[in-house]
Tab-separated table of C-alpha atoms and ligand atoms in Angstrom:
chain	number	residue	atom	x	y	z
K	1	UNK	CA	-110.303	96.972	178.537
K	2	UNK	CA	-112.232	93.983	179.783
K	3	UNK	CA	-115.263	92.803	177.770
K	4	UNK	CA	-118.279	90.935	179.073
K	5	UNK	CA	-118.115	88.599	176.073
K	6	UNK	CA	-115.620	87.834	173.290
K	7	UNK	CA	-117.268	86.249	170.236
K	8	UNK	CA	-114.746	84.400	168.062
K	9	UNK	CA	-116.056	84.086	164.498
K	10	UNK	CA	-118.460	86.511	162.811
K	11	UNK	CA	-120.168	84.137	160.382
K	12	UNK	CA	-123.972	84.263	160.321
K	13	UNK	CA	-124.218	82.694	163.781
K	14	UNK	CA	-121.400	84.537	165.612
K	15	UNK	CA	-122.406	87.927	164.200
K	16	UNK	CA	-126.055	87.372	165.181
K	17	UNK	CA	-125.005	86.371	168.709
K	18	UNK	CA	-122.711	89.414	169.021
K	19	UNK	CA	-125.450	91.768	167.895
K	20	UNK	CA	-128.065	90.284	170.252
K	21	UNK	CA	-125.611	90.364	173.179
K	22	UNK	CA	-124.706	94.012	172.531
K	23	UNK	CA	-128.407	94.909	172.225
K	24	UNK	CA	-128.906	93.208	175.604
K	25	UNK	CA	-126.379	95.518	177.277
K	26	UNK	CA	-123.249	93.315	177.251
K	27	UNK	CA	-119.943	94.757	176.013
K	28	UNK	CA	-118.734	92.553	173.155
K	29	UNK	CA	-115.405	91.991	171.366
K	30	UNK	CA	-115.764	90.277	167.969
K	31	UNK	CA	-112.808	88.555	166.286
K	32	UNK	CA	-112.758	87.262	162.704
K	33	UNK	CA	-109.959	86.728	160.265
K	34	UNK	CA	-111.950	88.190	157.385
K	35	UNK	CA	-114.512	90.922	156.926
K	36	UNK	CA	-117.560	89.936	154.818
K	37	UNK	CA	-117.447	91.528	151.369
K	38	UNK	CA	-120.149	94.084	150.481
K	39	UNK	CA	-123.302	92.466	149.107
K	40	UNK	CA	-123.932	93.447	145.478
K	41	UNK	CA	-127.396	92.486	144.216
K	42	UNK	CA	-126.409	93.277	140.625
K	43	UNK	CA	-124.029	90.290	140.640
K	44	UNK	CA	-125.252	86.731	139.862
K	45	UNK	CA	-126.758	84.858	142.824
K	46	UNK	CA	-124.006	83.381	145.026
K	47	UNK	CA	-123.500	79.630	145.296
K	48	UNK	CA	-124.106	79.464	149.055
K	49	UNK	CA	-127.718	80.114	150.018
K	50	UNK	CA	-129.689	79.109	153.111
K	51	UNK	CA	-133.320	78.329	153.788
K	52	UNK	CA	-133.930	80.679	156.715
K	53	UNK	CA	-136.842	79.544	158.893
K	54	UNK	CA	-139.474	82.028	160.181
K	55	UNK	CA	-138.056	81.554	163.705
K	56	UNK	CA	-134.561	82.427	162.445
K	57	UNK	CA	-135.953	85.448	160.574
K	58	UNK	CA	-137.383	86.679	163.894
K	59	UNK	CA	-133.965	86.211	165.540
K	60	UNK	CA	-132.227	88.090	162.698
K	61	UNK	CA	-134.830	90.810	162.984
K	62	UNK	CA	-133.975	91.309	166.675
K	63	UNK	CA	-130.283	91.286	165.685
K	64	UNK	CA	-130.974	94.251	163.356
K	65	UNK	CA	-130.369	92.448	160.073
K	66	UNK	CA	-133.613	91.074	158.646
K	67	UNK	CA	-134.984	94.410	157.396
K	68	UNK	CA	-131.786	94.857	155.363
K	69	UNK	CA	-132.152	91.308	153.999
K	70	UNK	CA	-135.756	91.910	152.939
K	71	UNK	CA	-134.724	95.070	151.072
K	72	UNK	CA	-132.349	92.970	148.953
K	73	UNK	CA	-132.580	89.752	146.945
K	74	UNK	CA	-134.518	87.065	148.844
K	75	UNK	CA	-137.245	84.556	148.057
K	76	UNK	CA	-140.016	83.471	150.456
K	77	UNK	CA	-141.344	79.963	149.836
K	78	UNK	CA	-144.779	78.736	150.780
K	79	UNK	CA	-144.755	75.153	149.522
K	80	UNK	CA	-142.451	72.242	150.139
K	81	UNK	CA	-142.475	68.771	148.558
K	82	UNK	CA	-140.344	65.771	149.504
K	83	UNK	CA	-140.506	62.637	147.388
K	84	UNK	CA	-139.023	59.208	147.048
K	85	UNK	CA	-136.755	58.468	144.083
K	86	UNK	CA	-139.551	57.039	141.943
K	87	UNK	CA	-142.284	59.514	143.006
K	88	UNK	CA	-144.081	56.556	144.603
K	89	UNK	CA	-144.542	58.428	147.887
K	90	UNK	CA	-144.390	62.123	148.612
K	91	UNK	CA	-144.901	64.600	151.409
K	92	UNK	CA	-146.436	67.990	150.627
K	93	UNK	CA	-146.540	71.003	152.915
K	94	UNK	CA	-148.300	74.304	152.307
K	95	UNK	CA	-147.779	77.285	154.629
K	96	UNK	CA	-151.505	78.127	154.520
K	97	UNK	CA	-152.591	74.786	155.942
K	98	UNK	CA	-150.571	75.585	159.092
K	99	UNK	CA	-151.732	79.225	159.256
K	100	UNK	CA	-148.295	80.480	158.213
K	101	UNK	CA	-147.454	83.253	155.801
K	102	UNK	CA	-144.368	81.307	154.570
K	103	UNK	CA	-142.407	78.163	155.377
K	104	UNK	CA	-139.090	79.958	155.006
K	105	UNK	CA	-136.995	82.336	152.935
K	106	UNK	CA	-134.082	81.539	150.637
K	107	UNK	CA	-131.273	84.035	151.169
K	108	UNK	CA	-127.655	84.224	150.076
K	109	UNK	CA	-125.296	83.614	152.995
K	110	UNK	CA	-123.218	86.655	152.010
K	111	UNK	CA	-126.275	88.915	152.340
K	112	UNK	CA	-127.052	87.694	155.866
K	113	UNK	CA	-123.393	88.098	156.897
K	114	UNK	CA	-123.097	91.545	155.348
K	115	UNK	CA	-126.338	92.833	156.925
K	116	UNK	CA	-125.248	91.580	160.364
K	117	UNK	CA	-121.823	93.169	159.924
K	118	UNK	CA	-123.507	96.507	159.094
K	119	UNK	CA	-125.504	96.179	162.285
K	120	UNK	CA	-122.340	95.459	164.354
K	121	UNK	CA	-120.598	98.517	162.865
K	122	UNK	CA	-123.260	100.818	164.303
K	123	UNK	CA	-123.097	99.549	167.880
K	124	UNK	CA	-120.943	101.314	170.473
K	125	UNK	CA	-121.003	98.212	172.716
K	126	UNK	CA	-119.181	96.223	170.011
K	127	UNK	CA	-115.486	96.358	169.192
K	128	UNK	CA	-114.356	94.550	166.040
K	129	UNK	CA	-110.946	92.870	165.797
K	130	UNK	CA	-110.771	92.060	162.106
K	131	UNK	CA	-108.746	90.796	160.372
K	132	UNK	CA	-107.251	88.937	163.306
K	133	UNK	CA	-107.255	85.443	164.754
K	134	UNK	CA	-106.937	83.725	168.112
K	135	UNK	CA	-103.560	82.203	168.922
K	136	UNK	CA	-104.039	81.305	172.577
K	137	UNK	CA	-106.568	81.101	175.384
K	138	UNK	CA	-105.457	81.130	179.007
K	139	UNK	CA	-107.030	82.004	182.331
K	140	UNK	CA	-105.847	84.844	184.574
K	141	UNK	CA	-107.462	84.922	188.025
K	142	UNK	CA	-110.008	82.433	186.709
K	143	UNK	CA	-111.110	84.602	183.751
K	144	UNK	CA	-110.268	84.186	180.048
K	145	UNK	CA	-107.392	86.044	178.395
K	146	UNK	CA	-107.349	85.655	174.608
K	147	UNK	CA	-104.185	86.348	172.603
K	148	UNK	CA	-104.591	87.469	168.995
K	149	UNK	CA	-102.172	87.152	166.102
K	150	UNK	CA	-101.835	90.974	165.999
K	151	UNK	CA	-100.388	90.915	169.533
K	152	UNK	CA	-103.616	92.256	171.122
K	153	UNK	CA	-104.820	90.616	174.354
K	154	UNK	CA	-108.527	90.469	175.142
K	155	UNK	CA	-109.732	90.097	178.733
K	156	UNK	CA	-113.307	88.909	178.975
K	157	UNK	CA	-115.727	87.105	181.287
K	158	UNK	CA	-117.082	84.731	178.646
K	159	UNK	CA	-115.712	83.335	175.367
K	160	UNK	CA	-118.213	82.364	172.647
K	161	UNK	CA	-116.692	79.981	170.079
K	162	UNK	CA	-118.538	80.664	166.787
K	163	UNK	CA	-115.595	79.864	164.535
K	164	UNK	CA	-117.234	77.200	162.380
K	165	UNK	CA	-116.858	73.464	161.841
K	166	UNK	CA	-113.079	73.370	162.393
K	167	UNK	CA	-113.336	75.528	165.507
K	168	UNK	CA	-109.959	76.401	166.993
K	169	UNK	CA	-111.728	77.514	170.192
K	170	UNK	CA	-113.238	74.048	170.613
K	171	UNK	CA	-109.753	72.555	170.251
K	172	UNK	CA	-108.272	75.028	172.749
K	173	UNK	CA	-111.038	74.059	175.196
K	174	UNK	CA	-110.314	70.358	174.626
K	175	UNK	CA	-113.951	69.516	173.787
K	176	UNK	CA	-114.309	66.170	171.985
K	177	UNK	CA	-116.687	65.592	169.057
K	178	UNK	CA	-118.552	62.664	167.571
K	179	UNK	CA	-117.841	62.729	163.867
K	180	UNK	CA	-119.595	60.916	161.003
K	181	UNK	CA	-118.025	61.112	157.539
K	182	UNK	CA	-120.615	60.560	154.828
K	183	UNK	CA	-118.006	60.369	152.041
K	184	UNK	CA	-120.402	62.652	150.207
K	185	UNK	CA	-120.276	66.145	148.783
K	186	UNK	CA	-123.066	68.686	148.438
K	187	UNK	CA	-122.876	69.880	144.823
K	188	UNK	CA	-124.362	73.377	144.487
K	189	UNK	CA	-125.311	75.504	141.480
K	190	UNK	CA	-127.943	77.975	140.282
K	191	UNK	CA	-130.140	76.536	137.514
K	192	UNK	CA	-132.885	77.761	135.161
K	193	UNK	CA	-135.868	75.553	134.375
K	194	UNK	CA	-138.157	75.709	131.314
K	195	UNK	CA	-140.921	77.141	133.539
K	196	UNK	CA	-139.786	79.280	136.487
K	197	UNK	CA	-139.819	78.036	140.050
K	198	UNK	CA	-142.969	79.567	141.538
K	199	UNK	CA	-141.851	79.303	145.176
K	200	UNK	CA	-141.545	75.555	145.740
K	201	UNK	CA	-138.785	73.978	147.853
K	202	UNK	CA	-138.547	70.524	146.292
K	203	UNK	CA	-136.448	67.557	147.337
K	204	UNK	CA	-136.117	64.054	145.917
K	205	UNK	CA	-134.251	61.203	147.586
K	206	UNK	CA	-132.107	59.502	144.948
K	207	UNK	CA	-129.854	56.476	145.212
K	208	UNK	CA	-126.728	58.605	145.790
K	209	UNK	CA	-128.407	61.063	148.194
K	210	UNK	CA	-131.031	63.856	148.208
K	211	UNK	CA	-131.349	66.484	145.460
K	212	UNK	CA	-132.986	69.801	146.434
K	213	UNK	CA	-134.284	72.733	144.356
K	214	UNK	CA	-134.672	75.946	146.374
K	215	UNK	CA	-136.556	78.878	144.783
K	216	UNK	CA	-134.803	82.187	143.996
K	217	UNK	CA	-136.517	85.515	143.424
K	218	UNK	CA	-135.966	85.570	139.636
K	219	UNK	CA	-137.613	82.152	139.095
K	220	UNK	CA	-134.337	80.230	138.980
K	221	UNK	CA	-133.431	77.608	141.613
K	222	UNK	CA	-130.449	76.968	143.822
K	223	UNK	CA	-129.705	73.235	143.830
K	224	UNK	CA	-127.973	71.112	146.476
K	225	UNK	CA	-127.246	67.599	145.217
K	226	UNK	CA	-125.728	65.193	147.747
K	227	UNK	CA	-123.484	62.746	145.900
K	228	UNK	CA	-120.806	60.205	146.793
K	229	UNK	CA	-117.338	61.842	146.624
K	230	UNK	CA	-116.292	60.246	143.313
K	231	UNK	CA	-119.657	60.983	141.686
K	232	UNK	CA	-119.493	64.636	142.797
K	233	UNK	CA	-115.984	64.947	141.342
K	234	UNK	CA	-117.233	63.461	138.064
K	235	UNK	CA	-120.223	65.850	137.929
K	236	UNK	CA	-117.939	68.843	138.484
K	237	UNK	CA	-115.800	67.758	135.528
K	238	UNK	CA	-118.700	67.360	133.051
K	239	UNK	CA	-119.344	70.098	130.532
K	240	UNK	CA	-122.642	71.958	130.981
K	241	UNK	CA	-124.626	69.936	128.399
K	242	UNK	CA	-123.620	66.582	129.931
K	243	UNK	CA	-124.260	67.835	133.458
K	244	UNK	CA	-127.741	69.069	132.468
K	245	UNK	CA	-128.502	65.695	130.923
K	246	UNK	CA	-127.637	63.901	134.186
K	247	UNK	CA	-129.559	66.465	136.240
K	248	UNK	CA	-132.621	66.164	133.996
K	249	UNK	CA	-132.581	62.383	134.352
K	250	UNK	CA	-132.459	62.798	138.144
K	251	UNK	CA	-135.535	65.081	138.241
K	252	UNK	CA	-137.611	63.405	135.512
K	253	UNK	CA	-141.221	62.797	136.553
K	254	UNK	CA	-144.829	62.504	135.504
K	255	UNK	CA	-146.850	65.076	133.467
K	256	UNK	CA	-147.786	67.347	136.395
K	257	UNK	CA	-144.396	67.094	137.922
K	258	UNK	CA	-142.172	70.091	138.714
K	259	UNK	CA	-139.149	70.674	138.345
K	260	UNK	CA	-139.517	71.035	134.610
K	261	UNK	CA	-136.390	70.350	132.573
K	262	UNK	CA	-133.330	72.388	133.472
K	263	UNK	CA	-132.210	74.523	130.529
K	264	UNK	CA	-128.990	76.083	131.857
K	265	UNK	CA	-126.835	76.305	134.945
K	266	UNK	CA	-124.182	78.566	136.438
K	267	UNK	CA	-120.908	77.661	138.140
K	268	UNK	CA	-120.773	74.418	140.096
K	269	UNK	CA	-118.987	73.787	143.413
K	270	UNK	CA	-119.051	70.991	145.986
K	271	UNK	CA	-118.724	70.970	149.793
K	272	UNK	CA	-117.928	67.908	151.925
K	273	UNK	CA	-120.877	66.665	154.016
K	274	UNK	CA	-120.310	65.567	157.584
K	275	UNK	CA	-122.157	65.307	160.843
K	276	UNK	CA	-120.428	66.446	164.015
K	277	UNK	CA	-121.725	66.780	167.532
K	278	UNK	CA	-119.600	68.188	170.356
K	279	UNK	CA	-119.781	66.119	173.531
K	280	UNK	CA	-120.569	69.322	175.396
K	281	UNK	CA	-121.224	72.937	174.527
K	282	UNK	CA	-119.610	74.640	177.481
K	283	UNK	CA	-116.366	74.673	179.412
K	284	UNK	CA	-114.570	77.021	181.786
K	285	UNK	CA	-116.081	80.497	181.043
K	286	UNK	CA	-116.703	79.460	177.425
K	287	UNK	CA	-119.496	78.142	175.176
K	288	UNK	CA	-119.790	76.876	171.598
K	289	UNK	CA	-122.497	77.949	169.134
K	290	UNK	CA	-123.335	77.163	165.486
K	291	UNK	CA	-121.119	74.907	163.387
K	292	UNK	CA	-118.410	75.131	166.067
K	293	UNK	CA	-120.777	73.043	168.214
K	294	UNK	CA	-122.519	70.870	165.601
K	295	UNK	CA	-122.630	70.187	161.873
K	296	UNK	CA	-125.734	68.522	160.423
K	297	UNK	CA	-126.480	67.066	156.994
K	298	UNK	CA	-127.994	69.838	154.802
K	299	UNK	CA	-130.915	67.660	153.686
K	300	UNK	CA	-133.354	69.584	155.890
K	301	UNK	CA	-131.582	72.942	155.470
K	302	UNK	CA	-131.270	73.330	159.234
K	303	UNK	CA	-127.552	73.999	159.913
K	304	UNK	CA	-127.593	77.758	160.209
K	305	UNK	CA	-131.096	77.703	161.689
K	306	UNK	CA	-129.866	75.486	164.495
K	307	UNK	CA	-126.945	77.905	165.010
K	308	UNK	CA	-129.224	80.949	165.170
K	309	UNK	CA	-131.344	79.119	167.762
K	310	UNK	CA	-128.113	78.594	169.764
K	311	UNK	CA	-127.398	82.336	169.556
K	312	UNK	CA	-130.927	83.221	170.733
K	313	UNK	CA	-130.844	80.520	173.434
K	314	UNK	CA	-127.501	81.773	174.756
K	315	UNK	CA	-128.744	85.355	175.004
K	316	UNK	CA	-131.932	84.187	176.734
K	317	UNK	CA	-129.999	82.210	179.355
K	318	UNK	CA	-127.411	84.969	179.975
K	319	UNK	CA	-130.050	87.702	180.270
K	320	UNK	CA	-132.143	85.556	182.644
K	321	UNK	CA	-129.066	84.983	184.844
K	322	UNK	CA	-128.252	88.676	184.880
K	323	UNK	CA	-131.898	89.575	185.647
K	324	UNK	CA	-131.619	87.299	188.691
K	325	UNK	CA	-128.305	88.874	189.647
K	326	UNK	CA	-126.458	85.612	189.036
K	327	UNK	CA	-123.058	85.314	187.369
K	328	UNK	CA	-123.873	85.209	183.645
K	329	UNK	CA	-120.520	83.508	182.947
K	330	UNK	CA	-120.821	81.093	185.875
K	331	UNK	CA	-120.873	77.315	185.609
K	332	UNK	CA	-124.609	76.896	186.340
K	333	UNK	CA	-125.609	79.414	183.658
K	334	UNK	CA	-123.358	77.919	180.996
K	335	UNK	CA	-124.380	74.372	181.860
K	336	UNK	CA	-128.031	75.356	181.434
K	337	UNK	CA	-127.300	76.739	177.965
K	338	UNK	CA	-125.168	73.719	177.045
K	339	UNK	CA	-127.657	71.058	178.135
K	340	UNK	CA	-130.578	72.790	176.427
K	341	UNK	CA	-128.959	73.460	173.078
K	342	UNK	CA	-126.978	70.229	172.869
K	343	UNK	CA	-130.080	68.116	173.397
K	344	UNK	CA	-131.845	70.074	170.626
K	345	UNK	CA	-128.901	69.610	168.238
K	346	UNK	CA	-128.784	65.916	169.064
K	347	UNK	CA	-132.452	65.519	168.068
K	348	UNK	CA	-131.750	67.293	164.767
K	349	UNK	CA	-128.397	65.647	163.983
K	350	UNK	CA	-129.566	62.119	164.767
K	351	UNK	CA	-132.894	62.780	163.010
K	352	UNK	CA	-131.085	63.868	159.820
K	353	UNK	CA	-128.746	60.900	160.132
K	354	UNK	CA	-131.701	58.531	160.471
K	355	UNK	CA	-133.701	60.068	157.613
K	356	UNK	CA	-130.644	59.882	155.406
K	357	UNK	CA	-130.228	56.245	156.424
K	358	UNK	CA	-133.741	55.156	155.544
K	359	UNK	CA	-133.429	56.720	152.093
K	360	UNK	CA	-130.292	54.765	151.246
K	361	UNK	CA	-131.253	52.194	148.588
K	362	UNK	CA	-131.654	48.688	149.927
K	363	UNK	CA	-134.102	46.775	152.013
K	364	UNK	CA	-135.725	49.708	153.776
K	365	UNK	CA	-137.961	50.616	150.794
K	366	UNK	CA	-141.199	49.205	152.272
K	367	UNK	CA	-140.410	50.741	155.687
K	368	UNK	CA	-139.705	54.097	154.044
K	369	UNK	CA	-142.965	54.022	152.094
K	370	UNK	CA	-144.884	53.029	155.228
K	371	UNK	CA	-143.188	55.847	157.225
K	372	UNK	CA	-143.825	58.543	154.640
K	373	UNK	CA	-147.399	57.317	154.186
K	374	UNK	CA	-147.924	57.539	157.953
K	375	UNK	CA	-146.495	61.064	158.153
K	376	UNK	CA	-148.471	62.333	155.178
K	377	UNK	CA	-151.761	61.004	156.593
K	378	UNK	CA	-151.305	62.412	160.120
K	379	UNK	CA	-151.882	66.140	160.530
K	380	UNK	CA	-150.451	66.036	164.078
K	381	UNK	CA	-147.173	64.529	162.883
K	382	UNK	CA	-147.013	66.957	159.959
K	383	UNK	CA	-147.663	69.885	162.283
K	384	UNK	CA	-144.898	68.714	164.657
K	385	UNK	CA	-142.544	68.436	161.673
K	386	UNK	CA	-143.406	71.972	160.497
K	387	UNK	CA	-143.014	73.434	163.986
K	388	UNK	CA	-139.478	72.064	164.146
K	389	UNK	CA	-138.650	73.098	160.564
K	390	UNK	CA	-139.901	76.650	161.187
K	391	UNK	CA	-137.960	76.914	164.466
K	392	UNK	CA	-141.148	77.485	166.447
K	393	UNK	CA	-141.609	74.387	168.562
K	394	UNK	CA	-142.165	74.659	172.288
K	395	UNK	CA	-138.512	74.133	173.209
K	396	UNK	CA	-137.290	76.923	170.897
K	397	UNK	CA	-135.811	80.100	172.384
K	398	UNK	CA	-138.370	82.853	173.030
K	399	UNK	CA	-136.930	85.076	170.262
K	400	UNK	CA	-137.676	82.364	167.679
K	401	UNK	CA	-141.260	82.178	168.937
K	402	UNK	CA	-141.836	85.861	168.244
K	403	UNK	CA	-140.943	87.398	171.624
K	404	UNK	CA	-139.083	90.727	171.444
K	405	UNK	CA	-135.632	91.155	172.986
K	406	UNK	CA	-136.964	94.117	175.002
K	407	UNK	CA	-139.460	91.726	176.676
K	408	UNK	CA	-136.633	89.378	177.699
K	409	UNK	CA	-134.679	92.313	179.107
K	410	UNK	CA	-137.714	93.486	181.084
K	411	UNK	CA	-138.688	90.023	182.366
K	412	UNK	CA	-139.049	89.955	186.125
K	413	UNK	CA	-136.582	87.680	187.950
K	414	UNK	CA	-138.061	84.155	188.167
Q	501	FAD	C1	-124.036	72.511	150.669
Q	501	FAD	C2	-124.579	73.089	151.934
Q	501	FAD	C3	-125.859	73.654	151.952
Q	501	FAD	C4	-126.387	74.189	153.150
Q	501	FAD	N1	-127.665	74.690	153.143
Q	501	FAD	C5	-128.201	75.141	154.309
Q	501	FAD	C6	-129.549	75.644	154.371
Q	501	FAD	O1	-130.284	75.681	153.372
Q	501	FAD	N2	-130.030	76.066	155.573
Q	501	FAD	C7	-129.273	76.015	156.699
Q	501	FAD	O2	-129.779	76.355	157.794
Q	501	FAD	N3	-127.986	75.579	156.674
Q	501	FAD	C8	-127.433	75.146	155.519
Q	501	FAD	N4	-126.143	74.691	155.489
Q	501	FAD	C9	-125.332	74.796	156.722
Q	501	FAD	C10	-124.844	76.241	156.953
Q	501	FAD	O3	-124.176	76.721	155.800
Q	501	FAD	C11	-123.899	76.282	158.168
Q	501	FAD	O4	-124.525	75.650	159.247
Q	501	FAD	C12	-123.615	77.749	158.568
Q	501	FAD	O5	-122.971	78.450	157.526
Q	501	FAD	C13	-122.719	77.798	159.816
Q	501	FAD	O6	-122.549	79.144	160.216
Q	501	FAD	P1	-121.526	79.505	161.385
Q	501	FAD	O7	-121.616	80.995	161.534
Q	501	FAD	O8	-121.766	78.654	162.587
Q	501	FAD	O9	-120.098	79.067	160.836
Q	501	FAD	P2	-119.250	79.642	159.606
Q	501	FAD	O10	-120.132	80.122	158.514
Q	501	FAD	O11	-118.243	78.595	159.274
Q	501	FAD	O12	-118.513	80.933	160.207
Q	501	FAD	C14	-117.371	80.828	161.006
Q	501	FAD	C15	-116.692	82.198	161.062
Q	501	FAD	O13	-115.539	82.089	161.901
Q	501	FAD	C16	-114.434	82.686	161.274
Q	501	FAD	N5	-113.234	81.995	161.772
Q	501	FAD	C17	-112.894	80.698	161.591
Q	501	FAD	N6	-111.748	80.426	162.225
Q	501	FAD	C18	-111.352	81.581	162.822
Q	501	FAD	C19	-110.241	81.940	163.617
Q	501	FAD	N7	-109.282	81.061	163.936
Q	501	FAD	N8	-110.146	83.207	164.089
Q	501	FAD	C20	-111.087	84.122	163.752
Q	501	FAD	N9	-112.168	83.827	163.006
Q	501	FAD	C21	-112.302	82.585	162.547
Q	501	FAD	C22	-114.663	82.511	159.776
Q	501	FAD	O14	-113.981	83.514	159.021
Q	501	FAD	C23	-116.186	82.672	159.686
Q	501	FAD	O15	-116.570	84.026	159.505
Q	501	FAD	C24	-125.603	74.164	154.335
Q	501	FAD	C25	-124.305	73.626	154.322
Q	501	FAD	C26	-123.796	73.080	153.134
Q	501	FAD	C27	-122.418	72.468	153.135
């Protein structure tokens, strides 16, 4: 059988893309080397959570997953605060001031993956090849032929590489990447504070890197603490009491300051932090989406959001080409997707890189204070920031701006 599209990698981004493509009438093969485990809300909160923007929630809704997510453990947040290491300057955002119901929702990655997988299982246009992995990609009569470890061969018109930061598809396509090593790790854990987190996403820029508290539905917080490699290794080795002492020193503040002291924490783990940007997002009958295309610093919690925007953008471009009776896997279509999404990722990746840079201790203190002061006093700048953070700026795909997939499918040829 020949498929319209083969999606390699069914993480949050690949699975969302596969579901949207199938719902748009494309036949889709999905390959992953592991099936997501069932989500069990009676277990402790997982270590990997994401701040899902309202635009991404709309995309996941069209992909048939968000209703499932909202039935399970999730935590909307309406307030966000970002402050300098000594509380001397801070930025505050409240959903209400921008006419929003929420700024985002904290969800466990495993729940998003599981709900998308459930959606894929119900679709007749989707065939799952799992567990399996790609061993080769060649072209027969100009169209892709993918070989899998199981011996299966997949003929398709378009390959979507959604196989994460170390993408094998990107390597097979020979696409180069810019790569920045931060020599930092993101230390994650779930912590309890003396008064519960009431729905605040809080971040403080410390000498070693940013420390974030993300609210969870039971009043605890998921933390992401960016630390130099050696410091992260040391923090992982500390016993709980010593770790809490260091964490409490890092969050200490004035009388009205939250987070209140941390009283206990769960398991700790650390993930290396990098920034990667592929020099292009498309090649012969193939595109890259999600972490396969770009990896950004987690300080703004935008990695998976950027990937979901790629998925929605890809579907929008392919459907528009098909509506105009153009080749959806043709060079012009793929180039349009690639140029659009790469320029968006570049804004985000370089923005995160720059923000991280100005918060590094040193001579930029006055500049940083001036910059934050400027942002906090300008509603226009704050609104622009929120539009990007919520995935709803004017260059976002239509699905992230609230348009329904059925409207895209019905759209008259331009
Ligand atoms: C500490 C930390 C905190 C973060 N917090 C946030 C946040 O708050 N908000 C946010 O938006 N982002 C956040 N991110 C980033 C986010 O986690 C990633 O951007 C996101 O998980 C990428 O999803 P993906 O589907 O593109 O890739 P992945 O999740 O890596 O999925 C890739 C899939 O491909 C499969 N695969 C890989 N190789 C093969 C192969 N050869 N054959 C078949 N299948 C294969 C894998 O099994 C997997 O299912 C954070 C990252 C870190 C490190």
